[in-house]
Amino acid sequence: MNFYKATTAAIAFSAAGAVSAADLEVTHWWTSGGEAAAVAEFAKAFDATGNNWVDGAIAGSGGTARPIIVSRIIGGDPMHATQLNHGRQAEELIEAGLMLDLTDVATAEGWADTVNPTSLLDSCTVDGKIYCAPVNIHSWQWIWLSHQAYADAGVDVPSNWDEFVASAPALEAAGKIPLAMGQQAWQSSGAFGVINVAVGGPDLWNKINVNKDAEAAAGPEMAKVFEAAAAARAMAANSKVQDWNQATNLVITGQAGGQVMGDWAQGEFQVAGQVAGQDYTCLPGLGVNEIISTGGDAFYFPKQDDPEIEEAQKELAKLLLSPEVQVNFNLKKGSLPVRGDIDLTAANDCMKKGLEILASGNILQSGDQVLSADTSTQIEDLMVEFWNDPSYSAADAQAKYAEIIADAD
């Protein structure tokens, strides 16, 4: 079936009157093994309602998928539902009146009482109305370490960023890549953000990203962050893979020591049959500042002219936050649930670490929640130049970064 030309249908049931059902085209960029297993939980639950999930997966991660999604909506060929990150990515689409208002669903389902932290629902809210259904908490603030790689190199698994950097020569001597890194802009930009929080600290991150403090961005504390990023660049020099999950696979197979990547990497370890604490170690906040960022994924529903489609859209929105679906999806995705009232005793060690940090309140908003899409793109472009050009000095990159923050909206 063509992903971009899903049809609608009404199916009559012989129960108490006719009940409408619909095909909904749902676009997303969850195409790795772990991601596909997770999104299948959504599809299975939605199909059980008598409706039909028409899968519109777009390969290439968010950087590839988002422009396609936005172009279709603006161009008058909208899908029925789409994954985006909760935050400012859909701001202009909402302001243009192109997204379905979900306030009635959120009110009826009591989202305000169950979504934790409240900033997730705030990120879906524009002018007092709710336009998206947050489905998970994904934190970038992790490094994943291969036990096999360190055993082969004859050194202990690091417990923090400084030990990780110090272990690089031993890994290289053993023929390993110290830091696995894919070649896409969002990966290097995301890793830079994690290093920023770990090395510079949450207060510095907030000054720059929330308050748009250009002086702090140009200051000596941020200089240390860029120097650490330059060290990471050197450690990743021999990582030639493209996609993030290919980089994760280098860690899983013991070819690389570690990867700075969000907790969605857990899904790949799970599919590979690896056990947290036994085959790999996860360090929140790079083992320096134990904190998680409260970014993640949400579903938006472009407006449609068909009332039956709209009814099915709201049915899906309701379902995405239901307790059972939240458990089934997040256990496979490696993310934390957005509901604070569900049982996750089946969580692995890494997910439990994340839940403990969340419960402690040691959280940080994600860049998507505080930076406009334009500012985020500028930072990504800078990181592409910086990571791909070893001659691009940390000082020069910092100066350009400070200019971007000074102009940020």
Short mmCIF file of N, CA and C in Angstrom, two decimals, residues 208-307:
data_model
loop_
_atom_site.label_atom_id
_atom_site.label_comp_id
_atom_site.label_asym_id
_atom_site.label_seq_id
_atom_site.Cartn_x
_atom_site.Cartn_y
_atom_site.Cartn_z
N ILE A 208 22.01 29.07 28.71
CA ILE A 208 22.19 29.22 27.27
C ILE A 208 20.94 28.86 26.49
N ASN A 209 20.36 27.70 26.78
CA ASN A 209 19.25 27.19 25.96
C ASN A 209 17.90 27.77 26.34
N VAL A 210 17.69 28.01 27.63
CA VAL A 210 16.40 28.55 28.07
C VAL A 210 16.42 30.08 28.04
N ASN A 211 17.48 30.66 28.62
CA ASN A 211 17.55 32.12 28.72
C ASN A 211 18.24 32.79 27.54
N LYS A 212 18.81 31.98 26.64
CA LYS A 212 19.49 32.49 25.43
C LYS A 212 20.61 33.48 25.82
N ASP A 213 21.42 33.08 26.81
CA ASP A 213 22.50 33.91 27.33
C ASP A 213 23.74 33.74 26.44
N ALA A 214 23.94 34.68 25.53
CA ALA A 214 25.06 34.60 24.59
C ALA A 214 26.40 34.79 25.28
N GLU A 215 26.41 35.56 26.37
CA GLU A 215 27.65 35.76 27.12
C GLU A 215 28.13 34.46 27.74
N ALA A 216 27.19 33.69 28.29
CA ALA A 216 27.54 32.38 28.85
C ALA A 216 27.99 31.44 27.75
N ALA A 217 27.34 31.53 26.57
CA ALA A 217 27.72 30.68 25.45
C ALA A 217 29.15 30.95 24.99
N ALA A 218 29.61 32.18 25.17
CA ALA A 218 30.97 32.57 24.76
C ALA A 218 31.98 32.46 25.88
N GLY A 219 31.54 32.05 27.08
CA GLY A 219 32.38 32.11 28.27
C GLY A 219 33.30 30.93 28.49
N PRO A 220 34.09 30.99 29.56
CA PRO A 220 35.10 29.95 29.85
C PRO A 220 34.51 28.59 30.21
N GLU A 221 33.34 28.56 30.84
CA GLU A 221 32.72 27.27 31.16
C GLU A 221 32.33 26.55 29.88
N MET A 222 31.80 27.30 28.92
CA MET A 222 31.42 26.69 27.65
C MET A 222 32.64 26.30 26.83
N ALA A 223 33.75 26.99 27.04
CA ALA A 223 34.99 26.62 26.35
C ALA A 223 35.40 25.19 26.72
N LYS A 224 35.21 24.82 27.98
CA LYS A 224 35.53 23.46 28.42
C LYS A 224 34.64 22.43 27.71
N VAL A 225 33.38 22.81 27.46
CA VAL A 225 32.46 21.92 26.75
C VAL A 225 32.95 21.70 25.33
N PHE A 226 33.36 22.75 24.65
CA PHE A 226 33.83 22.61 23.28
C PHE A 226 35.14 21.83 23.21
N GLU A 227 35.99 21.98 24.22
CA GLU A 227 37.22 21.18 24.26
C GLU A 227 36.89 19.70 24.44
N ALA A 228 35.89 19.40 25.27
CA ALA A 228 35.46 18.01 25.45
C ALA A 228 34.85 17.47 24.17
N ALA A 229 34.10 18.32 23.44
CA ALA A 229 33.52 17.91 22.17
C ALA A 229 34.62 17.62 21.14
N ALA A 230 35.69 18.40 21.18
CA ALA A 230 36.82 18.16 20.28
C ALA A 230 37.48 16.81 20.60
N ALA A 231 37.57 16.47 21.90
CA ALA A 231 38.11 15.17 22.29
C ALA A 231 37.21 14.05 21.80
N ALA A 232 35.89 14.26 21.90
CA ALA A 232 34.94 13.26 21.40
C ALA A 232 35.08 13.09 19.90
N ARG A 233 35.26 14.18 19.19
CA ARG A 233 35.45 14.14 17.73
C ARG A 233 36.64 13.26 17.38
N ALA A 234 37.73 13.42 18.11
CA ALA A 234 38.92 12.61 17.84
C ALA A 234 38.66 11.13 18.12
N MET A 235 37.92 10.85 19.20
CA MET A 235 37.64 9.46 19.55
C MET A 235 36.71 8.78 18.54
N ALA A 236 35.91 9.58 17.83
CA ALA A 236 34.96 9.04 16.86
C ALA A 236 35.49 9.07 15.43
N ALA A 237 36.76 9.42 15.26
CA ALA A 237 37.32 9.64 13.92
C ALA A 237 37.18 8.42 13.00
N ASN A 238 37.25 7.22 13.55
CA ASN A 238 37.18 6.01 12.72
C ASN A 238 35.80 5.38 12.67
N SER A 239 34.81 6.09 13.18
CA SER A 239 33.43 5.59 13.12
C SER A 239 32.80 6.07 11.82
N LYS A 240 32.70 5.17 10.85
CA LYS A 240 32.29 5.56 9.49
C LYS A 240 30.85 5.22 9.16
N VAL A 241 30.08 4.75 10.12
CA VAL A 241 28.70 4.36 9.85
C VAL A 241 27.81 5.59 9.71
N GLN A 242 26.63 5.41 9.14
CA GLN A 242 25.72 6.51 8.88
C GLN A 242 24.63 6.63 9.94
N ASP A 243 23.87 5.57 10.15
CA ASP A 243 22.69 5.62 11.01
C ASP A 243 23.05 5.38 12.48
N TRP A 244 22.22 5.91 13.36
CA TRP A 244 22.49 5.78 14.78
C TRP A 244 22.50 4.33 15.24
N ASN A 245 21.57 3.52 14.69
CA ASN A 245 21.50 2.13 15.13
C ASN A 245 22.67 1.30 14.63
N GLN A 246 23.30 1.75 13.51
CA GLN A 246 24.53 1.10 13.07
C GLN A 246 25.65 1.40 14.06
N ALA A 247 25.66 2.62 14.59
CA ALA A 247 26.64 2.96 15.62
C ALA A 247 26.38 2.15 16.89
N THR A 248 25.12 2.01 17.26
CA THR A 248 24.78 1.19 18.43
C THR A 248 25.26 -0.24 18.23
N ASN A 249 25.12 -0.74 17.01
CA ASN A 249 25.55 -2.11 16.72
C ASN A 249 27.05 -2.30 16.90
N LEU A 250 27.83 -1.23 16.66
CA LEU A 250 29.27 -1.32 16.91
C LEU A 250 29.55 -1.56 18.38
N VAL A 251 28.72 -0.97 19.25
CA VAL A 251 28.85 -1.20 20.69
C VAL A 251 28.37 -2.60 21.06
N ILE A 252 27.24 -2.99 20.52
CA ILE A 252 26.67 -4.32 20.81
C ILE A 252 27.64 -5.44 20.42
N THR A 253 28.33 -5.28 19.30
CA THR A 253 29.24 -6.32 18.80
C THR A 253 30.67 -6.17 19.31
N GLY A 254 30.90 -5.20 20.20
CA GLY A 254 32.21 -5.04 20.80
C GLY A 254 33.25 -4.39 19.91
N GLN A 255 32.79 -3.78 18.81
CA GLN A 255 33.74 -3.10 17.93
C GLN A 255 34.04 -1.68 18.40
N ALA A 256 33.18 -1.15 19.25
CA ALA A 256 33.37 0.20 19.79
C ALA A 256 33.19 0.18 21.30
N GLY A 257 33.89 1.10 21.96
CA GLY A 257 33.79 1.16 23.41
C GLY A 257 32.48 1.71 23.89
N GLY A 258 32.00 2.80 23.28
CA GLY A 258 30.78 3.42 23.75
C GLY A 258 30.11 4.27 22.70
N GLN A 259 28.92 4.70 23.02
CA GLN A 259 28.13 5.58 22.16
C GLN A 259 27.35 6.55 23.04
N VAL A 260 27.44 7.83 22.74
CA VAL A 260 26.59 8.83 23.38
C VAL A 260 25.31 8.88 22.55
N MET A 261 24.23 8.43 23.15
CA MET A 261 22.97 8.32 22.40
C MET A 261 21.82 8.27 23.40
N GLY A 262 20.66 8.68 22.94
CA GLY A 262 19.48 8.66 23.79
C GLY A 262 19.06 7.26 24.19
N ASP A 263 18.11 7.18 25.11
CA ASP A 263 17.73 5.88 25.67
C ASP A 263 16.95 5.00 24.71
N TRP A 264 16.65 5.51 23.50
CA TRP A 264 16.07 4.64 22.49
C TRP A 264 17.06 3.55 22.06
N ALA A 265 18.35 3.75 22.36
CA ALA A 265 19.34 2.71 22.06
C ALA A 265 19.04 1.42 22.81
N GLN A 266 18.33 1.52 23.94
CA GLN A 266 18.00 0.31 24.70
C GLN A 266 17.23 -0.71 23.89
N GLY A 267 16.38 -0.22 22.99
CA GLY A 267 15.60 -1.14 22.16
C GLY A 267 16.49 -2.02 21.30
N GLU A 268 17.62 -1.46 20.83
CA GLU A 268 18.55 -2.23 20.01
C GLU A 268 19.28 -3.29 20.84
N PHE A 269 19.69 -2.95 22.05
CA PHE A 269 20.32 -3.93 22.93
C PHE A 269 19.34 -5.06 23.25
N GLN A 270 18.08 -4.68 23.43
CA GLN A 270 17.06 -5.67 23.78
C GLN A 270 16.83 -6.64 22.63
N VAL A 271 16.69 -6.12 21.42
CA VAL A 271 16.49 -6.98 20.24
C VAL A 271 17.68 -7.92 20.05
N ALA A 272 18.89 -7.43 20.40
CA ALA A 272 20.10 -8.24 20.26
C ALA A 272 20.27 -9.25 21.40
N GLY A 273 19.35 -9.23 22.36
CA GLY A 273 19.41 -10.19 23.46
C GLY A 273 20.43 -9.85 24.52
N GLN A 274 20.87 -8.59 24.56
CA GLN A 274 21.87 -8.20 25.55
C GLN A 274 21.19 -7.75 26.85
N VAL A 275 21.91 -7.94 27.96
CA VAL A 275 21.36 -7.67 29.28
C VAL A 275 22.11 -6.50 29.91
N ALA A 276 21.34 -5.51 30.37
CA ALA A 276 21.94 -4.35 31.03
C ALA A 276 22.67 -4.78 32.28
N GLY A 277 23.89 -4.25 32.48
CA GLY A 277 24.69 -4.60 33.64
C GLY A 277 25.52 -5.85 33.46
N GLN A 278 25.19 -6.62 32.43
CA GLN A 278 25.93 -7.85 32.15
C GLN A 278 26.71 -7.74 30.85
N ASP A 279 26.03 -7.28 29.80
CA ASP A 279 26.66 -7.12 28.49
C ASP A 279 27.02 -5.68 28.18
N TYR A 280 26.33 -4.77 28.81
CA TYR A 280 26.60 -3.35 28.57
C TYR A 280 26.27 -2.55 29.83
N THR A 281 26.89 -1.38 29.91
CA THR A 281 26.64 -0.46 31.01
C THR A 281 26.06 0.83 30.46
N CYS A 282 25.13 1.41 31.21
CA CYS A 282 24.55 2.70 30.82
C CYS A 282 24.87 3.71 31.91
N LEU A 283 25.35 4.87 31.49
CA LEU A 283 25.67 5.93 32.45
C LEU A 283 24.84 7.16 32.17
N PRO A 284 23.84 7.45 33.00
CA PRO A 284 23.08 8.69 32.81
C PRO A 284 23.96 9.89 33.10
N GLY A 285 23.80 10.94 32.31
CA GLY A 285 24.61 12.14 32.50
C GLY A 285 26.09 11.89 32.34
N LEU A 286 26.43 10.86 31.54
CA LEU A 286 27.83 10.46 31.30
C LEU A 286 28.54 10.14 32.61
N GLY A 287 27.76 9.79 33.64
CA GLY A 287 28.36 9.45 34.92
C GLY A 287 28.85 10.65 35.69
N VAL A 288 28.57 11.85 35.20
CA VAL A 288 29.06 13.08 35.84
C VAL A 288 27.91 13.82 36.51
N ASN A 289 26.91 14.20 35.73
CA ASN A 289 25.71 14.84 36.26
C ASN A 289 24.52 13.94 35.96
N GLU A 290 24.09 13.16 36.96
CA GLU A 290 23.01 12.21 36.72
C GLU A 290 21.69 12.96 36.58
N ILE A 291 21.28 13.10 35.35
CA ILE A 291 20.09 13.88 35.04
C ILE A 291 19.49 13.31 33.76
N ILE A 292 18.21 13.46 33.59
CA ILE A 292 17.61 13.07 32.32
C ILE A 292 16.88 14.27 31.73
N SER A 293 16.90 14.35 30.43
CA SER A 293 16.13 15.39 29.75
C SER A 293 14.77 14.83 29.40
N THR A 294 13.76 15.67 29.45
CA THR A 294 12.38 15.19 29.30
C THR A 294 11.85 15.51 27.91
N GLY A 295 12.65 15.20 26.91
CA GLY A 295 12.14 15.26 25.54
C GLY A 295 11.38 13.98 25.24
N GLY A 296 11.17 13.74 23.98
CA GLY A 296 10.48 12.52 23.61
C GLY A 296 9.60 12.71 22.41
N ASP A 297 8.70 11.76 22.24
CA ASP A 297 7.85 11.73 21.05
C ASP A 297 6.39 12.01 21.39
N ALA A 298 5.72 12.60 20.44
CA ALA A 298 4.29 12.88 20.58
C ALA A 298 3.64 12.67 19.23
N PHE A 299 2.34 12.46 19.24
CA PHE A 299 1.60 12.34 17.99
C PHE A 299 0.68 13.54 17.81
N TYR A 300 0.78 14.10 16.62
CA TYR A 300 -0.07 15.20 16.19
C TYR A 300 -1.03 14.67 15.12
N PHE A 301 -2.16 15.35 14.99
CA PHE A 301 -3.21 14.88 14.09
C PHE A 301 -3.64 16.01 13.16
N PRO A 302 -3.12 16.02 11.92
CA PRO A 302 -3.52 17.06 10.97
C PRO A 302 -5.03 17.06 10.75
N LYS A 303 -5.61 18.25 10.62
CA LYS A 303 -7.05 18.38 10.44
C LYS A 303 -7.52 17.68 9.16
N GLN A 304 -8.70 17.07 9.25
CA GLN A 304 -9.31 16.37 8.11
C GLN A 304 -10.74 16.88 7.92
N ASP A 305 -11.29 16.66 6.75
CA ASP A 305 -12.66 17.09 6.47
C ASP A 305 -13.69 16.01 6.82
N ASP A 306 -13.23 14.80 7.06
CA ASP A 306 -14.11 13.65 7.27
C ASP A 306 -14.34 13.44 8.76
N PRO A 307 -15.60 13.54 9.24
CA PRO A 307 -15.86 13.37 10.67
C PRO A 307 -15.53 11.97 11.18
#
